[in-house]
Coordinates of C-alpha atoms and ligand atoms in Angstrom, one line a residue:
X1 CA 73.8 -52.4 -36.1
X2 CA 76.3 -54.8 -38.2
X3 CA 79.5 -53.5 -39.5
X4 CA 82.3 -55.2 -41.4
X5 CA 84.3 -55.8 -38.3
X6 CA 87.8 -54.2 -40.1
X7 CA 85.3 -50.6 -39.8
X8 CA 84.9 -51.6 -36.1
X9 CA 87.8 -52.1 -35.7
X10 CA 89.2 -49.0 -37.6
X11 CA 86.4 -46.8 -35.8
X12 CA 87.5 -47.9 -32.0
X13 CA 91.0 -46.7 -32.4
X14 CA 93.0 -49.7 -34.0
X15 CA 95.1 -47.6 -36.1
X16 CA 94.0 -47.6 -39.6
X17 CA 91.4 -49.6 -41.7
X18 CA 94.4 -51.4 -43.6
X19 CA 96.2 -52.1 -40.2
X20 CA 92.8 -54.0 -38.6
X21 CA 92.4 -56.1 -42.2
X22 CA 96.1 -57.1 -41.3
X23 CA 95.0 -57.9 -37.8
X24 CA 92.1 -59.8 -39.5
X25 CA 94.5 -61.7 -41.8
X26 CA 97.2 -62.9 -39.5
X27 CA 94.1 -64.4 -37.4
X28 CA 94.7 -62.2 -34.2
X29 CA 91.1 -60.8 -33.9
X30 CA 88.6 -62.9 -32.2
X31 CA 84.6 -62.5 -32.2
X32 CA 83.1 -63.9 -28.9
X33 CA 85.8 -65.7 -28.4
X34 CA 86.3 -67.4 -31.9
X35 CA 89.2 -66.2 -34.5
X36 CA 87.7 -64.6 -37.6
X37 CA 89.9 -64.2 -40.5
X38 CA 87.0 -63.8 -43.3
X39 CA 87.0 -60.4 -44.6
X40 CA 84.3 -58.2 -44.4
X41 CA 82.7 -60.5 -41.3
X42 CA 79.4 -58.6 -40.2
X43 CA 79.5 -57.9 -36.7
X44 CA 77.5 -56.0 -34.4
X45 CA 80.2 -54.1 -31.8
X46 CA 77.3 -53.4 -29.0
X47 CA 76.3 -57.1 -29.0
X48 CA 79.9 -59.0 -29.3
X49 CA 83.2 -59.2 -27.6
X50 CA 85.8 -58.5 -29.8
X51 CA 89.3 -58.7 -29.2
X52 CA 92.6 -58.5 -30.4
X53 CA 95.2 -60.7 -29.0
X54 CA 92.9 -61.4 -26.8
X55 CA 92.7 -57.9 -25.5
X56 CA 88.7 -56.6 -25.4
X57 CA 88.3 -53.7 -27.9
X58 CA 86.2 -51.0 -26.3
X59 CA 84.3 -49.0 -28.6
X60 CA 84.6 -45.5 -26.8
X61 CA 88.2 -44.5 -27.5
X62 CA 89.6 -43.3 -24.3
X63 CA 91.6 -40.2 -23.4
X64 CA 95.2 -41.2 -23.1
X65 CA 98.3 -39.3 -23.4
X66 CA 101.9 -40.7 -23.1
X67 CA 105.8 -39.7 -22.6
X68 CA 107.7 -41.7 -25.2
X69 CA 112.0 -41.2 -24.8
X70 CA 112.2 -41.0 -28.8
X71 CA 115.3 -42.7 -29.9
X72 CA 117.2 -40.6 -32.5
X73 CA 116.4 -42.6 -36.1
X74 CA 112.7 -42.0 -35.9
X75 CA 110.6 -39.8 -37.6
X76 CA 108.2 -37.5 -35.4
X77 CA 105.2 -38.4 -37.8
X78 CA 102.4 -40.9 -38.1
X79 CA 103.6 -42.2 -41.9
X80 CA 106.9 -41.3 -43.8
X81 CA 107.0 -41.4 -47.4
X82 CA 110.7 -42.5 -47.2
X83 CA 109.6 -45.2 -45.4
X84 CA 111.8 -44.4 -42.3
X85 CA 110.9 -45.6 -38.7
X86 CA 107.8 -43.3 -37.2
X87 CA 107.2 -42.9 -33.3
X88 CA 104.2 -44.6 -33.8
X89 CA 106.0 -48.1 -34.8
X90 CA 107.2 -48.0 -30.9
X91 CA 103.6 -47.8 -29.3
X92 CA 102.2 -51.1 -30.9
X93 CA 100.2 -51.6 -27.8
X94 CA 98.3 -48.9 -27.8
X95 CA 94.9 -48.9 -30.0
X96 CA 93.9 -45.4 -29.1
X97 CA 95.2 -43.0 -32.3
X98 CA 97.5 -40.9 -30.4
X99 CA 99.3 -38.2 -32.5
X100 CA 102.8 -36.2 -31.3
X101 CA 102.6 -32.9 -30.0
X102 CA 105.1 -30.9 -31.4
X103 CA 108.4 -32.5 -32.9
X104 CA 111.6 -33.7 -32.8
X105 CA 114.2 -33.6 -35.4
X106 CA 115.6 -37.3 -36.8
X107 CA 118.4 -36.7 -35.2
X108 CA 117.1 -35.8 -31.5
X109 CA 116.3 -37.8 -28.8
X110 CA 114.4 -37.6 -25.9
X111 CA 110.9 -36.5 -24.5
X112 CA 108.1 -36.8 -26.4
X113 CA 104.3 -36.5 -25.5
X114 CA 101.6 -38.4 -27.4
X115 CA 97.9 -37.8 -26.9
X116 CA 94.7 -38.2 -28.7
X117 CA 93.5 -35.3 -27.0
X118 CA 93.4 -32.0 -29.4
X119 CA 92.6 -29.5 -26.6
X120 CA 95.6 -30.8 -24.3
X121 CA 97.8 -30.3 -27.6
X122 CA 96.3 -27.1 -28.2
X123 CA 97.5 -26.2 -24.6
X124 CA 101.1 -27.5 -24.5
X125 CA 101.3 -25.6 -28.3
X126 CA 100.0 -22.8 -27.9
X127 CA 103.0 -20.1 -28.0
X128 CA 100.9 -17.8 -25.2
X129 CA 101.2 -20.8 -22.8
X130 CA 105.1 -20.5 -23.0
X131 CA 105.7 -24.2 -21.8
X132 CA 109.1 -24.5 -20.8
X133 CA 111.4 -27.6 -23.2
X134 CA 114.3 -28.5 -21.4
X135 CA 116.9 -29.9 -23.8
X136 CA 120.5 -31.0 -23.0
X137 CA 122.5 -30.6 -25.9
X138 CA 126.4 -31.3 -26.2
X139 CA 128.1 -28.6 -28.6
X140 CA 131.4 -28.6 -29.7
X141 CA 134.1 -26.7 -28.4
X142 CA 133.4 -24.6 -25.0
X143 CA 130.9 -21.5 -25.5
X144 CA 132.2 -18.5 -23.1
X145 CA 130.1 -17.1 -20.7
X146 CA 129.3 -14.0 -23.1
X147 CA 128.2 -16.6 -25.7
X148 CA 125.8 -18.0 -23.1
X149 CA 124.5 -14.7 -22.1
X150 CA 123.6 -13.6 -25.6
X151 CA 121.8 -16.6 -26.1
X152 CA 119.7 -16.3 -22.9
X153 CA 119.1 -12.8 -23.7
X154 CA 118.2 -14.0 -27.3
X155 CA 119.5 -13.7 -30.7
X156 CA 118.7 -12.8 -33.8
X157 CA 117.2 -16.2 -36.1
X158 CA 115.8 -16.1 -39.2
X159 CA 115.3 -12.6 -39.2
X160 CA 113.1 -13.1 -35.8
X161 CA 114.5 -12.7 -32.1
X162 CA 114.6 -16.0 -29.7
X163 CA 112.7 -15.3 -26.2
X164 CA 115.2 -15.1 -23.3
X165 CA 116.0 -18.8 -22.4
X166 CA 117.7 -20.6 -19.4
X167 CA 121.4 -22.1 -20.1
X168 CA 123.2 -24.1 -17.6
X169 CA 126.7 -25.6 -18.4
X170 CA 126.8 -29.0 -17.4
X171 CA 129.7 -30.6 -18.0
X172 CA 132.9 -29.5 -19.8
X173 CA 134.8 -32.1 -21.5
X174 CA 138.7 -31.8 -23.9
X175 CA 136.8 -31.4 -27.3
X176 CA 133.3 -30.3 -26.1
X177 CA 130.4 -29.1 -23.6
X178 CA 127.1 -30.5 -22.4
X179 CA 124.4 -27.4 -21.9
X180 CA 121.3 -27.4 -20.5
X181 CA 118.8 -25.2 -22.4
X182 CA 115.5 -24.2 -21.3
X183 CA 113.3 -22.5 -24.1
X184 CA 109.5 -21.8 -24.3
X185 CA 109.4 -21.3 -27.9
X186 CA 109.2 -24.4 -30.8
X187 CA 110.7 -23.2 -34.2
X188 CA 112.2 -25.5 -36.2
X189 CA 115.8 -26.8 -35.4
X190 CA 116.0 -24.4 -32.5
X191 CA 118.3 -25.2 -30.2
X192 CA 120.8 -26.4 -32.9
X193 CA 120.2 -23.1 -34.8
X194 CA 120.7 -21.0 -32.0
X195 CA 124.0 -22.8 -31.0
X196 CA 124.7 -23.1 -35.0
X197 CA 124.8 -18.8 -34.8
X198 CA 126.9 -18.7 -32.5
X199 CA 129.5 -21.0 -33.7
X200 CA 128.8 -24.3 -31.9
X201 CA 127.9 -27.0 -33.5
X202 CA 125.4 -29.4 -31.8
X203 CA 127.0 -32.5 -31.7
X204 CA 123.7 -34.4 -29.5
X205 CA 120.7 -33.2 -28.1
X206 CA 118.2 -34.5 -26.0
X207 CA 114.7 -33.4 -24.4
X208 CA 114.9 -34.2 -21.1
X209 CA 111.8 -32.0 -20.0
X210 CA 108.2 -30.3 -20.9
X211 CA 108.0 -28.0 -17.9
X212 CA 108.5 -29.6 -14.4
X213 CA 107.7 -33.1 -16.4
X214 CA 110.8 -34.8 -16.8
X215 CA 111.7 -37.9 -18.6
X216 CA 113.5 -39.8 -15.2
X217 CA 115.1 -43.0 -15.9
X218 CA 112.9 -43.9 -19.1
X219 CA 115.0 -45.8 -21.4
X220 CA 115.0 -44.6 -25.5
X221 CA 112.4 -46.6 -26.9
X222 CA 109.8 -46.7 -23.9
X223 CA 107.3 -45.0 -23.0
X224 CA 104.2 -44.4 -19.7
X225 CA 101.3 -43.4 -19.5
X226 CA 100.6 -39.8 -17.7
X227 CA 98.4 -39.5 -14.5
X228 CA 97.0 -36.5 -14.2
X229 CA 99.4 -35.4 -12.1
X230 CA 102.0 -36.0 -14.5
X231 CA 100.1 -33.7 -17.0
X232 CA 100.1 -30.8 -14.1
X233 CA 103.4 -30.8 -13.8
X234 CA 103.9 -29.9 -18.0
X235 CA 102.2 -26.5 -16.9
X236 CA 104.5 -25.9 -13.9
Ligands
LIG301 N1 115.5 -27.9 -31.2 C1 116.2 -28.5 -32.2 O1 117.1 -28.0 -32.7 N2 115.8 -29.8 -32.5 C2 114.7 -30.4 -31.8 O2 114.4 -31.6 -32.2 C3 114.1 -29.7 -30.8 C4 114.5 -28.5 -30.5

């Protein structure tokens, strides 16, 4: 069956309808081989190779999920109305529509999993999952060891106990301390709350892990692709 080939486009994962007319226009989509740059080109996808860049467009979107290190500066959403840099502008290779899982504040960096599958989402959400986020976060001045307790044990936020969580003082320094934070729960600003209430400011913070999958040597900015394995290891 024909189709304008920006719908063809659009319907095998190239972002949005707009973004494959833009494609279109800037004469990087080819149909059997020859650029087409007319709008609303008639195509049929099951009996012509199209391509972008060169790159074959397959029609059945496939199941991907990635680890992006999010740099701080960019918004954990597909579009921002304040025009502000998304996740999304840093995977321009990938066709498939991947959407975050979960957030990241503006200001955080770090591990960051994008998939286009809902039920894998569902399953790293889902609170009765409890997947462990490992966060390194650098408060100022030195919490004590009581202050660390408390907030393993949890603390009162927002009216609502935190579930016990996992601290680890990493490095001590004149003027501040790096702490490694392990918590199972996502509400908003956690970590920085939770450090906040007890009179530390969070100064930097940084994902470095969703369960036993941890973000290595991946510079801010990058991203992989996750093996199966990979995904294992987010329930371990
Ligand atoms: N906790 C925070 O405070 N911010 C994040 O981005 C993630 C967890």
């Amino acid at each position: 069956m024909e189709e304008r080939l920006q719908k063809v486009l659009a319907r095998a994962g190239i972002a949005s309808r707009r973004t494959a007319e833009e494609y279109i226009k800037a004469g990087r989509v080819t149909v059997d081989g020859k650029v087409v740059t007319a709008m609303g080109t008639k195509v049929d996808p099951a009996r012509c190779r199209i391509a972008i860049d060169g790159t074959p467009v397959t029609m059945a979107e496939e199941i991907i999920t990635l680890l992006l290190n999010k740099p701080t500066g960019y918004v954990t959403t597909l579009k921002d109305p304040q025009g502000r840099p998304v996740v999304t502008d840093l995977l321009k290779e990938i066709t498939a529509r991947v959407f975050p899982v979960g957030r990241l504040d503006l200001d955080t960096e770090g591990a960051l999993i994008l998939t286009n599958d809902g039920d894998l989402a569902q399953r790293i959400l889902h609170p009765s999952n409890e997947i462990k986020k490992t966060y390194h976060a650098r408060v100022a001045g030195h919490p004590t060891g009581k202050t660390l307790q408390k907030l393993e044990q949890g603390i009162e936020l927002e009216g609502k106990k935190t579930w016990p969580a996992r601290l680890t003082v990493l490095k001590k320094n004149t003027r501040d301390t790096t702490v490694e934070i392990t918590i199972h729960e996502g509400r908003k600003r956690q970590v920085r709350l939770m450090f906040a209430a007890m009179g530390h400011r969070v100064l930097a913070l940084k994902r470095v892990a969703y369960g036993s999958l941890g973000l290595g040597s991946l510079p801010p900015g990058k991203y992989r692709v996750l093996s199966k394995r990979d995904l294992a290891l987010i329930f371990t």
